[in-house]
Short mmCIF file of C-alpha atoms and ligand atoms in Angstrom, two decimals:
data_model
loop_
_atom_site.label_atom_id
_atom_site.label_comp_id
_atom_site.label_asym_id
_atom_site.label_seq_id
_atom_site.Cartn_x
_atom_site.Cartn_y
_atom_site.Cartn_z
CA UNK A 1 0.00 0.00 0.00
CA UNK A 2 1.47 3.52 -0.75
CA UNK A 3 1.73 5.98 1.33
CA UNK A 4 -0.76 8.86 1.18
CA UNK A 5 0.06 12.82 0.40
CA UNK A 6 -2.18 15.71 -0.09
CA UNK A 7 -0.10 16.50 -2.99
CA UNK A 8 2.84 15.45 -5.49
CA UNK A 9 4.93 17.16 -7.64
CA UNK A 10 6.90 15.12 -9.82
CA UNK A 11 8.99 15.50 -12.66
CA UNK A 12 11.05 18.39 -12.34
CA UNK A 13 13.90 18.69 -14.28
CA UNK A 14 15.86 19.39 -11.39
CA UNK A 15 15.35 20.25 -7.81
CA UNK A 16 18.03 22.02 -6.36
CA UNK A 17 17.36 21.08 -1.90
CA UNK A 18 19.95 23.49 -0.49
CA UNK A 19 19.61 20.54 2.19
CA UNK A 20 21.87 21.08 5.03
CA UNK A 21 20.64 19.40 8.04
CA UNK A 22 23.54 20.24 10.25
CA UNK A 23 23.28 24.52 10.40
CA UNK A 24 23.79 26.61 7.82
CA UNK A 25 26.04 25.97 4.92
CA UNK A 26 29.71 27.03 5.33
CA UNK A 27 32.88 27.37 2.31
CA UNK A 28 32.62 24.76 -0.32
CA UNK A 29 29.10 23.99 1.03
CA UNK A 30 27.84 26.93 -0.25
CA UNK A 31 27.99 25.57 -4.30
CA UNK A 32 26.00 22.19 -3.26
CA UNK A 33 22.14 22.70 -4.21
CA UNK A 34 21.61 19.19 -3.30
CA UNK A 35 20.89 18.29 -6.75
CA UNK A 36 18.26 15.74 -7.79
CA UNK A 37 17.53 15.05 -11.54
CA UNK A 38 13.89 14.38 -12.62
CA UNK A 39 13.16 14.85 -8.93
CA UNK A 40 9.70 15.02 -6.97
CA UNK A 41 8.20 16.20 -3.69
CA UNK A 42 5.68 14.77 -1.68
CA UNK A 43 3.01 17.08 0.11
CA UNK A 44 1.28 16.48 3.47
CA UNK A 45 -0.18 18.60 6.00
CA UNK A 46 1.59 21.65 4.58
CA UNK A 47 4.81 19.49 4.89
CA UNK A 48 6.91 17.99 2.75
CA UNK A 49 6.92 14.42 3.65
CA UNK A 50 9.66 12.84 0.85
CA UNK A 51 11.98 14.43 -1.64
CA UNK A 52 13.63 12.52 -4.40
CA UNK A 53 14.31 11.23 -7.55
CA UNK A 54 10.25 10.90 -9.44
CA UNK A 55 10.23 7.08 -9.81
CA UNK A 56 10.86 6.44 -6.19
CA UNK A 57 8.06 8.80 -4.61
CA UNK A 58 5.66 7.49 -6.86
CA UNK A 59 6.07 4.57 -6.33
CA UNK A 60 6.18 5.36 -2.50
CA UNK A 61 2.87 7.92 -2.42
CA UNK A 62 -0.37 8.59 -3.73
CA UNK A 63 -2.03 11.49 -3.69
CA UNK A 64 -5.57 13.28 -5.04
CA UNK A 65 -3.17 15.92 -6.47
CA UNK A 66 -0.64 16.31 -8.87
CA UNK A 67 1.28 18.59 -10.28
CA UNK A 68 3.66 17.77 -13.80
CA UNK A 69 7.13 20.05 -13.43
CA UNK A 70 8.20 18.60 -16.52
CA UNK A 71 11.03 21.30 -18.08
CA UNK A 72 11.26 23.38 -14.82
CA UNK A 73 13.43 23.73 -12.25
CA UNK A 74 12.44 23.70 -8.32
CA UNK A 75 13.77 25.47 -5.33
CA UNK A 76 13.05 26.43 -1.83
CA UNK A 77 11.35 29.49 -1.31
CA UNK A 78 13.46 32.51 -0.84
CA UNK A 79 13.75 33.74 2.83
CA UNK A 80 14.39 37.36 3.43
CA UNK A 81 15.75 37.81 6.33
CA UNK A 82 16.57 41.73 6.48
CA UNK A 83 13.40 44.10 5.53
CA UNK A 84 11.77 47.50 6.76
CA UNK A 85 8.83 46.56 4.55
CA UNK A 86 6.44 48.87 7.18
CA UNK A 87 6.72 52.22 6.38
CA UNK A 88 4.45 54.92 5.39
CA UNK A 89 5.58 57.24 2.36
CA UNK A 90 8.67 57.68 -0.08
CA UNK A 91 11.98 59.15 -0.60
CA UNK A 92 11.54 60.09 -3.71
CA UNK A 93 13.36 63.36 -3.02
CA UNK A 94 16.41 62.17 -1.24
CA UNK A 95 16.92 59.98 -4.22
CA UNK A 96 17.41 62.66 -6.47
CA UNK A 97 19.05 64.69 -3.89
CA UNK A 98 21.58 61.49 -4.15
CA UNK A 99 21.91 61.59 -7.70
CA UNK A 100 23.10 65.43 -7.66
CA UNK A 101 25.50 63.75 -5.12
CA UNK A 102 24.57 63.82 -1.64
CA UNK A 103 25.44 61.24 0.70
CA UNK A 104 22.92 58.98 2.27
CA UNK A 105 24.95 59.98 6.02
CA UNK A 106 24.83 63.35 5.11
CA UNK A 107 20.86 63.57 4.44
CA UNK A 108 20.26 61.66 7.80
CA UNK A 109 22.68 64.13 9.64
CA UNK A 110 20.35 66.98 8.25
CA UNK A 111 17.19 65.33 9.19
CA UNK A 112 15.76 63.39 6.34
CA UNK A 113 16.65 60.23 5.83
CA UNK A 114 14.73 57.58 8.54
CA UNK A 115 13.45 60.37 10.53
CA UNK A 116 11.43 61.60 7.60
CA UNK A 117 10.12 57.93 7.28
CA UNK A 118 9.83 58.55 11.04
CA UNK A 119 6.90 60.74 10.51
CA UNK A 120 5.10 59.72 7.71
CA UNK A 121 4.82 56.37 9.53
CA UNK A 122 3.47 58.10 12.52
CA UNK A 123 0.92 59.82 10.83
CA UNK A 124 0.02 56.48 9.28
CA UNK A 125 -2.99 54.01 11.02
CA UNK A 126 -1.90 50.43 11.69
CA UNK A 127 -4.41 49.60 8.82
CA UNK A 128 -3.00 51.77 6.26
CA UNK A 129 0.74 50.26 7.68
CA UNK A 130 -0.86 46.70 7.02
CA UNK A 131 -2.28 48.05 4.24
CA UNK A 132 0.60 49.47 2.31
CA UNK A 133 3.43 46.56 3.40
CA UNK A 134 0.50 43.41 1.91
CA UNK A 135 0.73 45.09 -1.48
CA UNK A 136 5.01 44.91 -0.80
CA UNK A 137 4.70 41.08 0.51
CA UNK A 138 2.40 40.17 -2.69
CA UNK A 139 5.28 41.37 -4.74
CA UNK A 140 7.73 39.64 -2.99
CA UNK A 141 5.18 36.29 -2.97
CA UNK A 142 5.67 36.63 -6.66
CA UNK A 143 9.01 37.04 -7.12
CA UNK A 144 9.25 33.91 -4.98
CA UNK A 145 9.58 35.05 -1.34
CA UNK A 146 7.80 32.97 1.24
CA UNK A 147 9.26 34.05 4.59
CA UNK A 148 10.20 37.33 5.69
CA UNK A 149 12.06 39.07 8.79
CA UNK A 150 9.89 42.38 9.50
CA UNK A 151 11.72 45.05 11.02
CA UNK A 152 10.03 48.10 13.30
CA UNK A 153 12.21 51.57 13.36
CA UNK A 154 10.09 53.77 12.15
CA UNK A 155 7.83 54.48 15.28
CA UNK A 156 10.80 55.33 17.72
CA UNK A 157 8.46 56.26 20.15
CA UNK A 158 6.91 53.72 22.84
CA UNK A 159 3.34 53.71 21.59
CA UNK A 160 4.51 54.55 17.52
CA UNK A 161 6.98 51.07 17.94
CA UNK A 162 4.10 49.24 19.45
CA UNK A 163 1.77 50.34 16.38
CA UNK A 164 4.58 48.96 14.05
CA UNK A 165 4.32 45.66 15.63
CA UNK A 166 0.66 45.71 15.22
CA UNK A 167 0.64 46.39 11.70
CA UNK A 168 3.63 43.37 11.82
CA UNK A 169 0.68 40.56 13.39
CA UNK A 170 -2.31 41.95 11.25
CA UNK A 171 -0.09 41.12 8.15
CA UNK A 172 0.88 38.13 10.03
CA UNK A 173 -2.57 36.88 10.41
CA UNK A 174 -3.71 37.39 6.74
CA UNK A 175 -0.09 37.02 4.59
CA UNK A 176 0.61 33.52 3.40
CA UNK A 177 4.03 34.40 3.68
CA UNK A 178 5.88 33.71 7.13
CA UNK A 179 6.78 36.71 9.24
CA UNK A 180 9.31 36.93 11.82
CA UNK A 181 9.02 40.32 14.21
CA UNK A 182 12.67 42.12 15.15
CA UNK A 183 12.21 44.85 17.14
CA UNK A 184 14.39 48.31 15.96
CA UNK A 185 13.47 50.70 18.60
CA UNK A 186 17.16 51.81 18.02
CA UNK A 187 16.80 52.59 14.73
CA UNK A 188 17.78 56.23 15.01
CA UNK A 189 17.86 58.79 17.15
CA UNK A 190 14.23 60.72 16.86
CA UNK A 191 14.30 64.64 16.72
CA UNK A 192 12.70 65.43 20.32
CA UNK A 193 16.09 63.29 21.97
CA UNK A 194 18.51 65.09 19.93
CA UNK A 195 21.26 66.06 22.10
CA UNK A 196 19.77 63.41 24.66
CA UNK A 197 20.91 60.15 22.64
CA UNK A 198 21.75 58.08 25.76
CA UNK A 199 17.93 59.21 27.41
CA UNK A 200 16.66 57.68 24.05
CA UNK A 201 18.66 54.56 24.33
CA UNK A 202 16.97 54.54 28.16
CA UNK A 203 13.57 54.88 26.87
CA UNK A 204 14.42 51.73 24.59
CA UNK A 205 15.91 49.89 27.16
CA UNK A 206 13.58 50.72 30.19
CA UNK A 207 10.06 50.80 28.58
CA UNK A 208 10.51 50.12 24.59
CA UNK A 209 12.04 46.19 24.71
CA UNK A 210 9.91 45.55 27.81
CA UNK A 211 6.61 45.88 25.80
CA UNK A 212 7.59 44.26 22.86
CA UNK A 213 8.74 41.42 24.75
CA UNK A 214 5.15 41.55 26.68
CA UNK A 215 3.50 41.77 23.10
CA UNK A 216 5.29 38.87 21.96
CA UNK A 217 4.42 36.53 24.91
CA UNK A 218 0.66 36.95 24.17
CA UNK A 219 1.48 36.90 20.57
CA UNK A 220 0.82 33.86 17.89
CA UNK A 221 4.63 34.49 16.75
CA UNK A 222 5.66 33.01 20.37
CA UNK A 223 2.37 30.66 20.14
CA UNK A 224 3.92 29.23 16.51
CA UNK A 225 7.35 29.04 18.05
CA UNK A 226 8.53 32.09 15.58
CA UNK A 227 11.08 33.97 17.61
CA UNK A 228 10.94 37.79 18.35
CA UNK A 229 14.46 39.34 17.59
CA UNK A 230 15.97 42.90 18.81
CA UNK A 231 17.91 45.03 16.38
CA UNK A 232 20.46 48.38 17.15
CA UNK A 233 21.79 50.24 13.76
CA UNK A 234 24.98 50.76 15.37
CA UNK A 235 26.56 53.66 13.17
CA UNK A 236 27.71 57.22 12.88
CA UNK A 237 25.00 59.34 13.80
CA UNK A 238 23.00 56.48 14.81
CA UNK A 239 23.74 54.42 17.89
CA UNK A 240 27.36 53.89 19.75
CA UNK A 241 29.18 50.81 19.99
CA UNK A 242 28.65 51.30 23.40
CA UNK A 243 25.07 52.25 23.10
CA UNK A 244 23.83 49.27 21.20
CA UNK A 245 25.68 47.25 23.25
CA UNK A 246 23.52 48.51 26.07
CA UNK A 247 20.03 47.56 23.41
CA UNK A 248 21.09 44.14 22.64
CA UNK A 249 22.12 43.54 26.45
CA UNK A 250 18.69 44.03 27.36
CA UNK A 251 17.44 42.33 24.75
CA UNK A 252 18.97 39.45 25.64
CA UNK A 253 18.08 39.68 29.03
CA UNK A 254 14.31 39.66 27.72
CA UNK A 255 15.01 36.44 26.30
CA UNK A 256 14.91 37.87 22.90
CA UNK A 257 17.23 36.74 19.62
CA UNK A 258 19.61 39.26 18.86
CA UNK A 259 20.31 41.24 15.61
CA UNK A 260 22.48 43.86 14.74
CA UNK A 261 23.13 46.20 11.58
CA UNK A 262 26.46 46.90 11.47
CA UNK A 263 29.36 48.28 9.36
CA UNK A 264 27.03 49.48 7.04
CA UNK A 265 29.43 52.46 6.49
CA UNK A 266 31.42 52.75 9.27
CA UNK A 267 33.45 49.52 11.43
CA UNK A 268 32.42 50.64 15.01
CA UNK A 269 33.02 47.16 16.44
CA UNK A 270 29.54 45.86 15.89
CA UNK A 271 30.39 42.67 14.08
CA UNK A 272 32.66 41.75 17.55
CA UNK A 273 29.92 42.75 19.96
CA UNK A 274 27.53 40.80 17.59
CA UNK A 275 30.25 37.24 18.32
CA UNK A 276 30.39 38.31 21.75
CA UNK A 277 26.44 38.15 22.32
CA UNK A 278 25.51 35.05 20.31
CA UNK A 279 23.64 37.60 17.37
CA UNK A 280 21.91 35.47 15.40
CA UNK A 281 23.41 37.50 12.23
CA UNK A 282 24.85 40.47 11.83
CA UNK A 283 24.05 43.00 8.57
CA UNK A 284 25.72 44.81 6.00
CA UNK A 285 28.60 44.17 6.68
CA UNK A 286 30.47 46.83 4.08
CA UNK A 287 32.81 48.44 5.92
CA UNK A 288 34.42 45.23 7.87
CA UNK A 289 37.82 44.63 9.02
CA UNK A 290 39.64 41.67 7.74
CA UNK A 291 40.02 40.93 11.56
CA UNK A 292 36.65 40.65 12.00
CA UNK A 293 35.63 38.43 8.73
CA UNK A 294 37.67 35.95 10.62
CA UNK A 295 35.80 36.58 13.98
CA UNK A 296 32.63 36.32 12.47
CA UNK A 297 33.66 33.03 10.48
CA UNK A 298 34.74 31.36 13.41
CA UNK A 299 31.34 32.31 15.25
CA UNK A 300 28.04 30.83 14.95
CA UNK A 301 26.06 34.30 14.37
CA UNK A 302 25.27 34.95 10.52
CA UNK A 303 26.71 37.37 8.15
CA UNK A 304 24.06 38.81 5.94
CA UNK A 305 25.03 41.00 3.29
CA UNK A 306 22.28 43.30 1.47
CA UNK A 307 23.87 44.21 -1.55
CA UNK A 308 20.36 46.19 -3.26
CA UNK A 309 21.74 48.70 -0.72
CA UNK A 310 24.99 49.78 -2.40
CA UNK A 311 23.26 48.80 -5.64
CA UNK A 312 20.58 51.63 -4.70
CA UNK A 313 22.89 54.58 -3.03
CA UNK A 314 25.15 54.11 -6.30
CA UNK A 315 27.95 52.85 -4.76
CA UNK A 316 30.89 50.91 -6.11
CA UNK A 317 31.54 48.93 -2.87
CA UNK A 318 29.82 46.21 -1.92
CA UNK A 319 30.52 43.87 0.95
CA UNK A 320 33.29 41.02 0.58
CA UNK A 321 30.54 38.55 0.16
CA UNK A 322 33.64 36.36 -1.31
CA UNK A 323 35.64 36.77 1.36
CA UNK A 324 33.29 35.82 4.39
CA UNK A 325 32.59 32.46 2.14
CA UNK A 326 36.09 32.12 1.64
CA UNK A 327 37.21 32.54 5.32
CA UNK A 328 33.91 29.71 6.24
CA UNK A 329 31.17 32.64 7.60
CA UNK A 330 27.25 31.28 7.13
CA UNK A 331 26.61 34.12 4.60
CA UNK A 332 23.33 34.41 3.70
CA UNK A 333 21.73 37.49 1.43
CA UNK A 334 18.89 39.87 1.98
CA UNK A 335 16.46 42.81 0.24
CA UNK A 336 16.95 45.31 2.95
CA UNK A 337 13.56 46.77 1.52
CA UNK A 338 13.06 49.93 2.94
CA UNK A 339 12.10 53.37 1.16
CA UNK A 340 15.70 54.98 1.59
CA UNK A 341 18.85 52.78 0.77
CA UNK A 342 16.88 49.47 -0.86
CA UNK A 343 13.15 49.97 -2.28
CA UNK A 344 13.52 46.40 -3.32
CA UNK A 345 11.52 43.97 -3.33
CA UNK A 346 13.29 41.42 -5.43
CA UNK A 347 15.77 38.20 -3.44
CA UNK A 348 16.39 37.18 -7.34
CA UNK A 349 17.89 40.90 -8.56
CA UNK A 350 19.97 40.76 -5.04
CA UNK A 351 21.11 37.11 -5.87
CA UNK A 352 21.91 38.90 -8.84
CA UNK A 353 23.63 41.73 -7.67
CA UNK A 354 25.66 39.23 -5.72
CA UNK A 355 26.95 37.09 -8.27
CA UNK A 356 28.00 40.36 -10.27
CA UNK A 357 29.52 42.22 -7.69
CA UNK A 358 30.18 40.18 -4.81
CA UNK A 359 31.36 37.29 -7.38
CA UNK A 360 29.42 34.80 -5.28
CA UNK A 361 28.53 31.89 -7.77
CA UNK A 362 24.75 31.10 -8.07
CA UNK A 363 24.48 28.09 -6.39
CA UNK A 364 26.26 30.42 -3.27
CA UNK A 365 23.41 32.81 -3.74
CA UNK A 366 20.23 30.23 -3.89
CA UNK A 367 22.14 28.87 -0.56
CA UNK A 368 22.80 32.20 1.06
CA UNK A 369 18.99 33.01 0.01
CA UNK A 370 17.69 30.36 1.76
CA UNK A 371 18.88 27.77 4.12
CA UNK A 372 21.54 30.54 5.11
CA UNK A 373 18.72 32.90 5.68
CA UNK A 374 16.49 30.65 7.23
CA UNK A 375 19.28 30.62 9.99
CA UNK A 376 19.83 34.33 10.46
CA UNK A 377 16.39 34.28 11.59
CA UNK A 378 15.93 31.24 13.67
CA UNK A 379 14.20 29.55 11.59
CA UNK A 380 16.91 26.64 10.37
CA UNK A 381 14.97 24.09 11.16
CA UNK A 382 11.92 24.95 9.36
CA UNK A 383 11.87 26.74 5.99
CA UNK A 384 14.84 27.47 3.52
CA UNK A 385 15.56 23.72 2.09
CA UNK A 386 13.52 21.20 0.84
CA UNK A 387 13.85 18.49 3.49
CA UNK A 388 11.35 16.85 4.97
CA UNK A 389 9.32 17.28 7.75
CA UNK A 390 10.25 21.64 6.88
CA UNK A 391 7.32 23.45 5.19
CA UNK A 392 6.55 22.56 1.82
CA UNK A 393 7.32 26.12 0.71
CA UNK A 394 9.14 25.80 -2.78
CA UNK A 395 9.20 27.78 -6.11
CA UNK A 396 8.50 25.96 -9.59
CA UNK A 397 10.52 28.22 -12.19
CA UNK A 398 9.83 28.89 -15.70
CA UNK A 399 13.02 27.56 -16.53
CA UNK A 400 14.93 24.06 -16.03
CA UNK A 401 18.37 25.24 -14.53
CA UNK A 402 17.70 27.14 -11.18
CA UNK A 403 20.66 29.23 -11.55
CA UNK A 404 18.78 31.13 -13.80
CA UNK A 405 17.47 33.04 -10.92
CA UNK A 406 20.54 34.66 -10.80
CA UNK A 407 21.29 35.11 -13.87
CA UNK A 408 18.34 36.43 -15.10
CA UNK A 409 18.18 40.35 -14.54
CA UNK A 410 14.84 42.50 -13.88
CA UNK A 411 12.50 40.18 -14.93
CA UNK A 412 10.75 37.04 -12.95
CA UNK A 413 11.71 32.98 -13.48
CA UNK A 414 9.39 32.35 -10.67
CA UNK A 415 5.90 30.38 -12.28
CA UNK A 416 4.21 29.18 -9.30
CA UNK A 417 4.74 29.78 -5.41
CA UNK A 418 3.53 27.20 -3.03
CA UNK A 419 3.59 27.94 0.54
CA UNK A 420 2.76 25.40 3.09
CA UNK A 421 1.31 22.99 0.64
CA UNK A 422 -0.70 25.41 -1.10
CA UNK A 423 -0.09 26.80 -4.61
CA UNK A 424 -0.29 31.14 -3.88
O1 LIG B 501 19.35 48.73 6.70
N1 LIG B 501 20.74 51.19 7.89
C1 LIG B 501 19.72 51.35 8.54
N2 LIG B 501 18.51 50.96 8.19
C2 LIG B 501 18.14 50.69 6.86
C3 LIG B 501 17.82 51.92 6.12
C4 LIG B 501 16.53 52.42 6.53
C5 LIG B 501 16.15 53.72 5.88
O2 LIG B 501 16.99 54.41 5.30
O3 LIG B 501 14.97 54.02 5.99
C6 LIG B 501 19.19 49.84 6.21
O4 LIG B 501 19.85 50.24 5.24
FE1 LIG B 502 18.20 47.54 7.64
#
């Protein structure tokens, strides 16, 4: 008697796993996709219950459904583990500003740049938030994204954060996609503590964290087992080394997974307090120290690099993506979508990016797109490979080769999504 499934999909020309039961992938890792030729999946409960080679789950399932990926290509769904995909507004002007040649530190320093997000999202209703970020996860449904990390920052005021994480679990509750919460109370420094920076980093550590982590104990993110994480943008004119260490120390004490944007411009020692901690990942990444490539390879916390960002301010520097592979960091990539430095909503034009000017190959960017991500976000042994007993949450391309998602530029490989069984 075979085994029943809610669903098969058989046939594929190939499906590429990016299994890596063991933590994320590391070095030479990182070009295995876990190949298997004229593969199939079996669906149940949401769930994929086999993976392999056509003849032998058909012959090991049945199922009511089927589904012929005959000349296409399967992979995991993309995980994006770095967004600011609630906001309110653009920055349509700063861009330009940029293009006549303004920095993106200088506009902050002179009161634009997150600060004017700042108040466009606190003029916004959760609704409209909720609103506004569904029509951003649709897009990134279709271009093959099925679980993303949701950062707050643009509240940075007790009752403003709190709204952010509202809008966060009424997307939550109708998305398909899966969400994961990270707090960024530290964000940056709002204009009524100016001059007062440490007082704001109080407020954050005293009343700020506390709530969220209240919030998230009642929450279904802590009822699914879907972690809550705190975040710092440690950076000139943001927050200290010093100062975020203060954040993520109380984070921690919450009980909270730890995040931290660092070296985005500037190497204030973030990627070292990140090791020191047990971070989960740390971000960006672009202005680190050799030194601290080899710290951060020889840690467990993730390095996730957001090239769209660099790609977006114009910039010719990109993080050493090849480097942090090279010296054995779990690299994994991410959109950074957020309406100043990355209004992107595309993993395949960063895997992209990557490949072009990070010279990762694109095997290393399907990996560092999913299974990699899947760990910066606690969520390893869930979503980001196509193993089972994780979520049956996997992409059917256009195409037979899934390197074409990186090699393709600006337009979309991705044919179907299905998420949790189900095709979206
Ligand atoms: O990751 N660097 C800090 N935060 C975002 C930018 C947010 C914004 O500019 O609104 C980032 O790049
Ligand atoms: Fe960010």
């Amino acid at each position: 008697m075979p085994e029943t499934a809610d669903l098969i999909v058989h046939s594929a020309a190939q499906i590429a796993t990016c299994a890596s039961p063991d933590g994320p992938k590391r070095g030479a890792a990182m070009r295995d996709l876990g190949l298997i030729e004229d593969g199939a999946l079996a669906i149940r409960a949401g769930r994929i219950a086999a993976v392999g080679p056509t003849r032998d789950i058909r012959a090991r399932f049945s199922a009511p459904q089927a589904i012929d990926a005959r000349g296409r290509a399967i992979c995991p769904g993309l995980v994006d583990a770095h967004t600011h995909v609630v906001y309110a507004g653009d920055r349509i002007g700063e861009f330009e500003q940029r293009i006549a040649g303004a920095t993106y530190l200088e506009i902050m320093e002179a009161g634009g740049g997150i600060v004017s997000t700042m108040r466009a999202t606190r003029a916004a209703s959760v609704e409209a938030l909720a609103r506004d970020a569904a029509a951003r996860l649709d897009e990134m449904l279709r271009l093959g994204t099925t679980t993303v990390e949701i950062k707050t920052g643009y509240g940075l005021s007790v009752e403003a954060e709190m709204a952010m994480l509202g809008a966060i679990a009424q997307l939550a509750a109708t998305h398909p996609a899966t969400l994961v919460p990270t707090f960024l109370g530290a964000h940056a420094i709002p204009p009524e503590y100016r001059g007062r920076e440490d007082a704001y980093v109080t407020l954050v550590v005293d009343e700020m964290l506390p709530q969220a982590a209240a919030w998230y104990r009642d929450s279904t993110f802590a009822a699914d087992g879907v972690p809550l994480f705190a975040d710092v943008f440690c950076e000139r004119g943001a927050f200290t080394l010093d100062q975020s260490r203060r954040v993520l120390e109380a984070g921690r004490a919450l009980g909270l997974g730890l995040k931290i944007h660092a070296d985005e411009f500037t190497a204030l020692g973030g990627v070292g307090l990140a090791v020191a901690l047990g971070a989960a990942s740390v971000d960006h990444l672009d202005a680190t120290t050799p030194a601290d490539v080899a710290r951060l390879a020889a840690s467990d916390t993730v390095g996730v690099v957001l090239p769209a960002v660099n790609f977006h301010l114009g910039s010719h520097h990109y993080a050493d993506a090849r480097a942090l592979i090279d010296a054995g960091a779990a690299l994994a990539l991410a959109t950074d979508i957020n309406p100043g430095s990355a209004p992107c909503p595309s993993m395949p034009l960063v895997m992209a990016i990557a490949c072009r000017y990070q010279r990762l190959l694109p095997a290393e960017a399907l990996n560092a797109a999913t299974i990699n991500a899947a760990h910066a976000i606690g969520l390893g042994d869930r979503v980001g490979s196509l193993e089972a007993g994780k979520a049956a949450d996997l992409l059917i391309l256009n195409t037979a080769d899934v390197r074409h998602l990186a090699y393709q530029l600006g337009g979309n490989v991705v044919e179907r999504v299905i998420k949790n069984g189900a095709v979206v």
